[in-house]
Coordinates of C-alpha atoms in Angstrom, one line a residue:
X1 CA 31.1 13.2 -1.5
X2 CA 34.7 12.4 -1.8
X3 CA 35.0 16.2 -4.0
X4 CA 33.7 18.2 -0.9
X5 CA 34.4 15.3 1.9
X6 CA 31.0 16.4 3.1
X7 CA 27.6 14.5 3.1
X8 CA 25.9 14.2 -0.5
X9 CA 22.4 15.2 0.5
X10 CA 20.4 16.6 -2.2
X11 CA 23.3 16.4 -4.7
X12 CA 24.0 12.7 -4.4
X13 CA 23.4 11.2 -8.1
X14 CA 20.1 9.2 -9.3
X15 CA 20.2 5.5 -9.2
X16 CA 18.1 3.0 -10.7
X17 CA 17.2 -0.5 -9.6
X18 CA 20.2 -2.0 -11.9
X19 CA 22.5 -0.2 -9.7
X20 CA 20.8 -2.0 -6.8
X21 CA 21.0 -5.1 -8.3
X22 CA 24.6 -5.3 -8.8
X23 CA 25.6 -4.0 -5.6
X24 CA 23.8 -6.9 -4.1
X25 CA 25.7 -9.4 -7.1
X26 CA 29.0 -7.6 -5.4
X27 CA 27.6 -8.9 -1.9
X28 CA 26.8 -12.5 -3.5
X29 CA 29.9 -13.0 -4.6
X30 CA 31.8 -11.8 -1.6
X31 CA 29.7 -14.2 0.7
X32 CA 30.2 -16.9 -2.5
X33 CA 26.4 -17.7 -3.3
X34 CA 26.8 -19.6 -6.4
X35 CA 23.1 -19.7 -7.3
X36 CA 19.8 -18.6 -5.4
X37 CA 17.3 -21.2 -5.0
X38 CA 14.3 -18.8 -4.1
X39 CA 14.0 -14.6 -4.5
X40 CA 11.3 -13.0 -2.7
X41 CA 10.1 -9.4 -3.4
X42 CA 7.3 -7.0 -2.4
X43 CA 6.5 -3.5 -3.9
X44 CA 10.7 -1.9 -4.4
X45 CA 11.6 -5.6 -3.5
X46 CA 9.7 -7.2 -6.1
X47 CA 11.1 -4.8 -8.7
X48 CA 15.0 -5.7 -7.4
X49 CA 13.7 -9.7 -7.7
X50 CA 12.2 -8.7 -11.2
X51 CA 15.4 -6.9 -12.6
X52 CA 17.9 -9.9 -11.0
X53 CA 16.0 -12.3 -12.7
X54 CA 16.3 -10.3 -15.8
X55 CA 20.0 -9.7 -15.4
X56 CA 21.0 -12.9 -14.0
X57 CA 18.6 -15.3 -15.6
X58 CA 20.9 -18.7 -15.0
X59 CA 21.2 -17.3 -11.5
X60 CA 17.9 -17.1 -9.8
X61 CA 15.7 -20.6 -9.4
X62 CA 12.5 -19.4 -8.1
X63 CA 11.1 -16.2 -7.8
X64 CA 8.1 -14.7 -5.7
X65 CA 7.1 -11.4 -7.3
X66 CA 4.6 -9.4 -4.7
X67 CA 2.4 -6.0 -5.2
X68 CA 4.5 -4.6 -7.6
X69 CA 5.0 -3.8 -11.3
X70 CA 7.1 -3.9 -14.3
X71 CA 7.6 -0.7 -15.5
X72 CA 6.9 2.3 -12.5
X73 CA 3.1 3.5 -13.6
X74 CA 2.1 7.4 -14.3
X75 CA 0.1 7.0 -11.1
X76 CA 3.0 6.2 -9.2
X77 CA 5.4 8.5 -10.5
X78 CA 2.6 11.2 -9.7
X79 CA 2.4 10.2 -6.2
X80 CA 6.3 10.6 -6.0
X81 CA 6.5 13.7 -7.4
X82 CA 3.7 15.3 -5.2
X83 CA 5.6 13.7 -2.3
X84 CA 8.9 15.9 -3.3
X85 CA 6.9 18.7 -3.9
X86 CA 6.0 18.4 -0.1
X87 CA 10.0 17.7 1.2
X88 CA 11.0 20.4 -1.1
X89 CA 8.5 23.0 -0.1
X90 CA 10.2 22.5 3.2
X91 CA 13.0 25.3 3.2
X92 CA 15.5 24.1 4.9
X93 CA 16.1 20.9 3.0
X94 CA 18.0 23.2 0.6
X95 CA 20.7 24.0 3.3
X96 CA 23.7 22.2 4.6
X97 CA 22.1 20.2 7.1
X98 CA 21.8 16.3 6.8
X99 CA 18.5 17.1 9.0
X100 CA 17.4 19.3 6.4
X101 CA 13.7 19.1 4.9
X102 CA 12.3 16.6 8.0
X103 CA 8.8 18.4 8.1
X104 CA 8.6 18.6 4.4
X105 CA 9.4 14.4 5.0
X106 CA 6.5 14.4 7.5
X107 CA 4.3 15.9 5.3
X108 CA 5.4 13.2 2.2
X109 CA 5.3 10.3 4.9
X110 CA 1.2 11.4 5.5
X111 CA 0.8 11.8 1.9
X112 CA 2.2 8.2 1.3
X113 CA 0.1 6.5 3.9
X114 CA -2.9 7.0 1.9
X115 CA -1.6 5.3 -1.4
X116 CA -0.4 2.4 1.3
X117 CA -3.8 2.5 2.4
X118 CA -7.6 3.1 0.9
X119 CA -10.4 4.4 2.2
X120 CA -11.7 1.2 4.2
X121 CA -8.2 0.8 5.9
X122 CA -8.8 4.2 7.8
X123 CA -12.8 4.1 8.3
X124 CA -12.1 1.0 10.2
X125 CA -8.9 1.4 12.0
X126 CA -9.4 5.5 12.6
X127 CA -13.2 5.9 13.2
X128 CA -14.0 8.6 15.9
X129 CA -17.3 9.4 17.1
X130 CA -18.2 13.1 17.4
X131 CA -15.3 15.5 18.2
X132 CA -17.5 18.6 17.9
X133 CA -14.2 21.4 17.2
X134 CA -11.9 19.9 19.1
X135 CA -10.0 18.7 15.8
X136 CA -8.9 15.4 18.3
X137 CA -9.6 13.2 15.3
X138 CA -8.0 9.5 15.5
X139 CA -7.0 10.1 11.4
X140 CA -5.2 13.5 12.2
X141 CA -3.4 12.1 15.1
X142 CA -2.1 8.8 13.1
X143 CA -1.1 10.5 10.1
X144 CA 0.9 13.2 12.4
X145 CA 2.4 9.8 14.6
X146 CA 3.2 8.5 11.5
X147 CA 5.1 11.6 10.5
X148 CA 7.3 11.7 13.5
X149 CA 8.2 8.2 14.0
X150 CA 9.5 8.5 10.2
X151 CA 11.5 11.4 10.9
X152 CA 13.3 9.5 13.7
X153 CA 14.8 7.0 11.7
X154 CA 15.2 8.3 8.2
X155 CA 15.9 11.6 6.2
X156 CA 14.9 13.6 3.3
X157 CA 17.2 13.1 0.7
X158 CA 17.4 9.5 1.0
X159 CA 13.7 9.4 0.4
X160 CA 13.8 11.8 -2.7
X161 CA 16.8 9.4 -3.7
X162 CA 14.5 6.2 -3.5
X163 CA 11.9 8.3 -5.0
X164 CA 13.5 8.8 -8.1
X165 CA 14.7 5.2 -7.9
X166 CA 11.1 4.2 -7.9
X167 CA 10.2 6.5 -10.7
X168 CA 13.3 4.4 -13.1
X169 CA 11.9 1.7 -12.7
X170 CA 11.2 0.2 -16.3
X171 CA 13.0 -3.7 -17.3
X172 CA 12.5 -2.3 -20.9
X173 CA 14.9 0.0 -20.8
X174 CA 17.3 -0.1 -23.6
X175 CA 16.1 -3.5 -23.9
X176 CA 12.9 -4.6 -26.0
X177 CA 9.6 -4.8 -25.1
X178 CA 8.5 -4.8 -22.0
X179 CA 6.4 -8.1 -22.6
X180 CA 9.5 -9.6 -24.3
X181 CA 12.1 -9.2 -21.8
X182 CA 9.5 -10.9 -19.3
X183 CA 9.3 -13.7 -21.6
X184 CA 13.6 -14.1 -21.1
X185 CA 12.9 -14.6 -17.2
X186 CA 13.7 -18.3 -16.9
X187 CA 12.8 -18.6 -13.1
X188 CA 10.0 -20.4 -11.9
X189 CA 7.9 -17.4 -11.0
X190 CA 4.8 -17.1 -8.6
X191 CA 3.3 -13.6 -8.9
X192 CA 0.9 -12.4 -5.9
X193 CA -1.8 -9.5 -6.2
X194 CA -3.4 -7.4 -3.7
X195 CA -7.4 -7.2 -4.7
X196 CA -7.6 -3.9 -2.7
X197 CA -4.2 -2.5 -3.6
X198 CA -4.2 1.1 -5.1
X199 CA -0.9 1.6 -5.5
X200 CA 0.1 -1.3 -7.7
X201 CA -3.4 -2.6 -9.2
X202 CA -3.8 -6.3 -9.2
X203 CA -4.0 -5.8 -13.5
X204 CA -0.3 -4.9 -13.2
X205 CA 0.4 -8.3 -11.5
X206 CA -1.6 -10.5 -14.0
X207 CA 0.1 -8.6 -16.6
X208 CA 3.5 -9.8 -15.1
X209 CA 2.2 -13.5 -14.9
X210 CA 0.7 -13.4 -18.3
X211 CA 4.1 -12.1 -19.9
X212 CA 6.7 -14.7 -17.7
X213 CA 6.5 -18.4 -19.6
X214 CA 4.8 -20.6 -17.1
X215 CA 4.3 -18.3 -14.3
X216 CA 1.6 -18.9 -11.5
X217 CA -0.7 -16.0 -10.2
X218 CA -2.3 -15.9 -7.3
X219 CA -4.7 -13.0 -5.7
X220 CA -4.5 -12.2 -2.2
X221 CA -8.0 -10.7 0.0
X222 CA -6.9 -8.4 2.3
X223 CA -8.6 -4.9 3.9
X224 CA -4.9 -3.7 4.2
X225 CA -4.5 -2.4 0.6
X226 CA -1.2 -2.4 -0.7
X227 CA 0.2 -2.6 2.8
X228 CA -1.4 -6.3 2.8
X229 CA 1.9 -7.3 1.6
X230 CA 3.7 -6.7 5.1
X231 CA 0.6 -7.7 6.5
X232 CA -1.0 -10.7 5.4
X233 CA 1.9 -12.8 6.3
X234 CA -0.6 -16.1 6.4
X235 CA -1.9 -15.8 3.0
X236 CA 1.8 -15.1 1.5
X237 CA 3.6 -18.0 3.3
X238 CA 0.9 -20.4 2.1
X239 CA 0.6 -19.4 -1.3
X240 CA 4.5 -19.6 -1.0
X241 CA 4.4 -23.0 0.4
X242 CA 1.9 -24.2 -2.3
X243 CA 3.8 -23.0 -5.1
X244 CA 7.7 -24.0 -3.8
X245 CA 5.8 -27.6 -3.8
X246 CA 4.6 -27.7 -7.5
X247 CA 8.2 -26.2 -8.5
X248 CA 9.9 -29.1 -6.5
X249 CA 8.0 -31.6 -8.9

């Protein structure tokens, strides 16, 4: 904070994904990026990909639009706001502390995993036998891991900041209609569902597709959920492949 010459932490100011957007057109036009042939983006990324297009229409060629949404959904705005509930509960995120709040972020981090996730994603990957009392269950241990390893390379208010960022997002703000500022997006568009994502529902993506003239959908099987997206690396690229090839014709 350039008042206090101290870190912002929980007083830094919201941000949407506009402000995102032209911080990277500040970066495109340092490194002198005229146009950009291809924008790829999953969940937050697809919405930055989404609003460029929308911003910069001449600018962006070809766009790959992954997991995500066009407006944030009650459901995930609910699952934001019980993961600050969490941080916040924490008491020492309210001090002076850029450390501040870390096992109110653990508890947020665990609390996300299962929107990442669904219910086959952790009876296959965290089945134990019988642990009688012991409480040694593979579930507790990977949602505490995943906790900690969080922790270590990120902080509270930065994830309350991108929380609220997440919660902004809507490309019909002082706009028009949601459906008629998608139909503005001149970019060839490919948009990509998740059949087992929770988090962003493959209706949201065929909503997208349905709404952007001339888009291509495609649906994705994957056992990862929402989390397919940084998973399913094979499916993507080919589905990538297929559709850079029709837009070259």
């Amino acid at each position: 904070n350039p008042e206090t010459e101290k870190p912002w932490l929980k007083d830094f100011p919201k941000i949407t994904v506009r402000d995102v957007v032209n911080a990277h057109e500040i970066l495109r036009k340092h490194l002198n990026i005229s146009s950009i042939y291809l924008i790829i983006g999953g969940s937050i990324g697809a919405f930055q990909a989404l609003e460029w297009s929308i911003m910069f229409p001449e600018r962006i060629q070809n766009m790959v639009f992954i997991a995500s949404n066009a407006s944030a959904s009650s459901w995930n705005i609910a699952q934001n706001e019980a993961q600050r509930l969490a941080i916040m509960a924490d008491p020492t995120y309210f001090g002076d502390d850029p450390k501040g709040g870390l096992n109110g972020l653990k508890a947020a981090r665990a609390m996300a995993l299962i929107s990442y996730r669904n219910a086959e994603t952790y009876n296959n990957t965290q089945k134990d036998g019988d642990v009688g009392l012991s409480g040694n269950y593979k579930a507790i241990s990977y949602q505490q891991y995943q906790g900690e390893k969080l922790v270590k390379r990120y902080n509270a208010y930065s994830y309350i900041c991108m929380s609220h960022l997440f919660d902004s997002h809507h490309i019909g703000r002082n706009r028009a209609s949601v459906e008629q500022v998608l139909g503005t997006i001149k970019a060839k568009t490919l948009v990509i569902a998740l059949d087992s994502d929770q988090l962003f529902p493959p209706e949201e993506q065929q909503f997208v597709a349905k709404h952007i003239p001339n888009a291509r959908f495609e649906t994705i099987s994957t056992h990862f959920a929402h989390d397919g997206f940084l998973i399913e690396s094979e499916q993507i690229t080919s589905a990538v492949r297929r559709f850079l090839k029709n837009s070259a014709v």
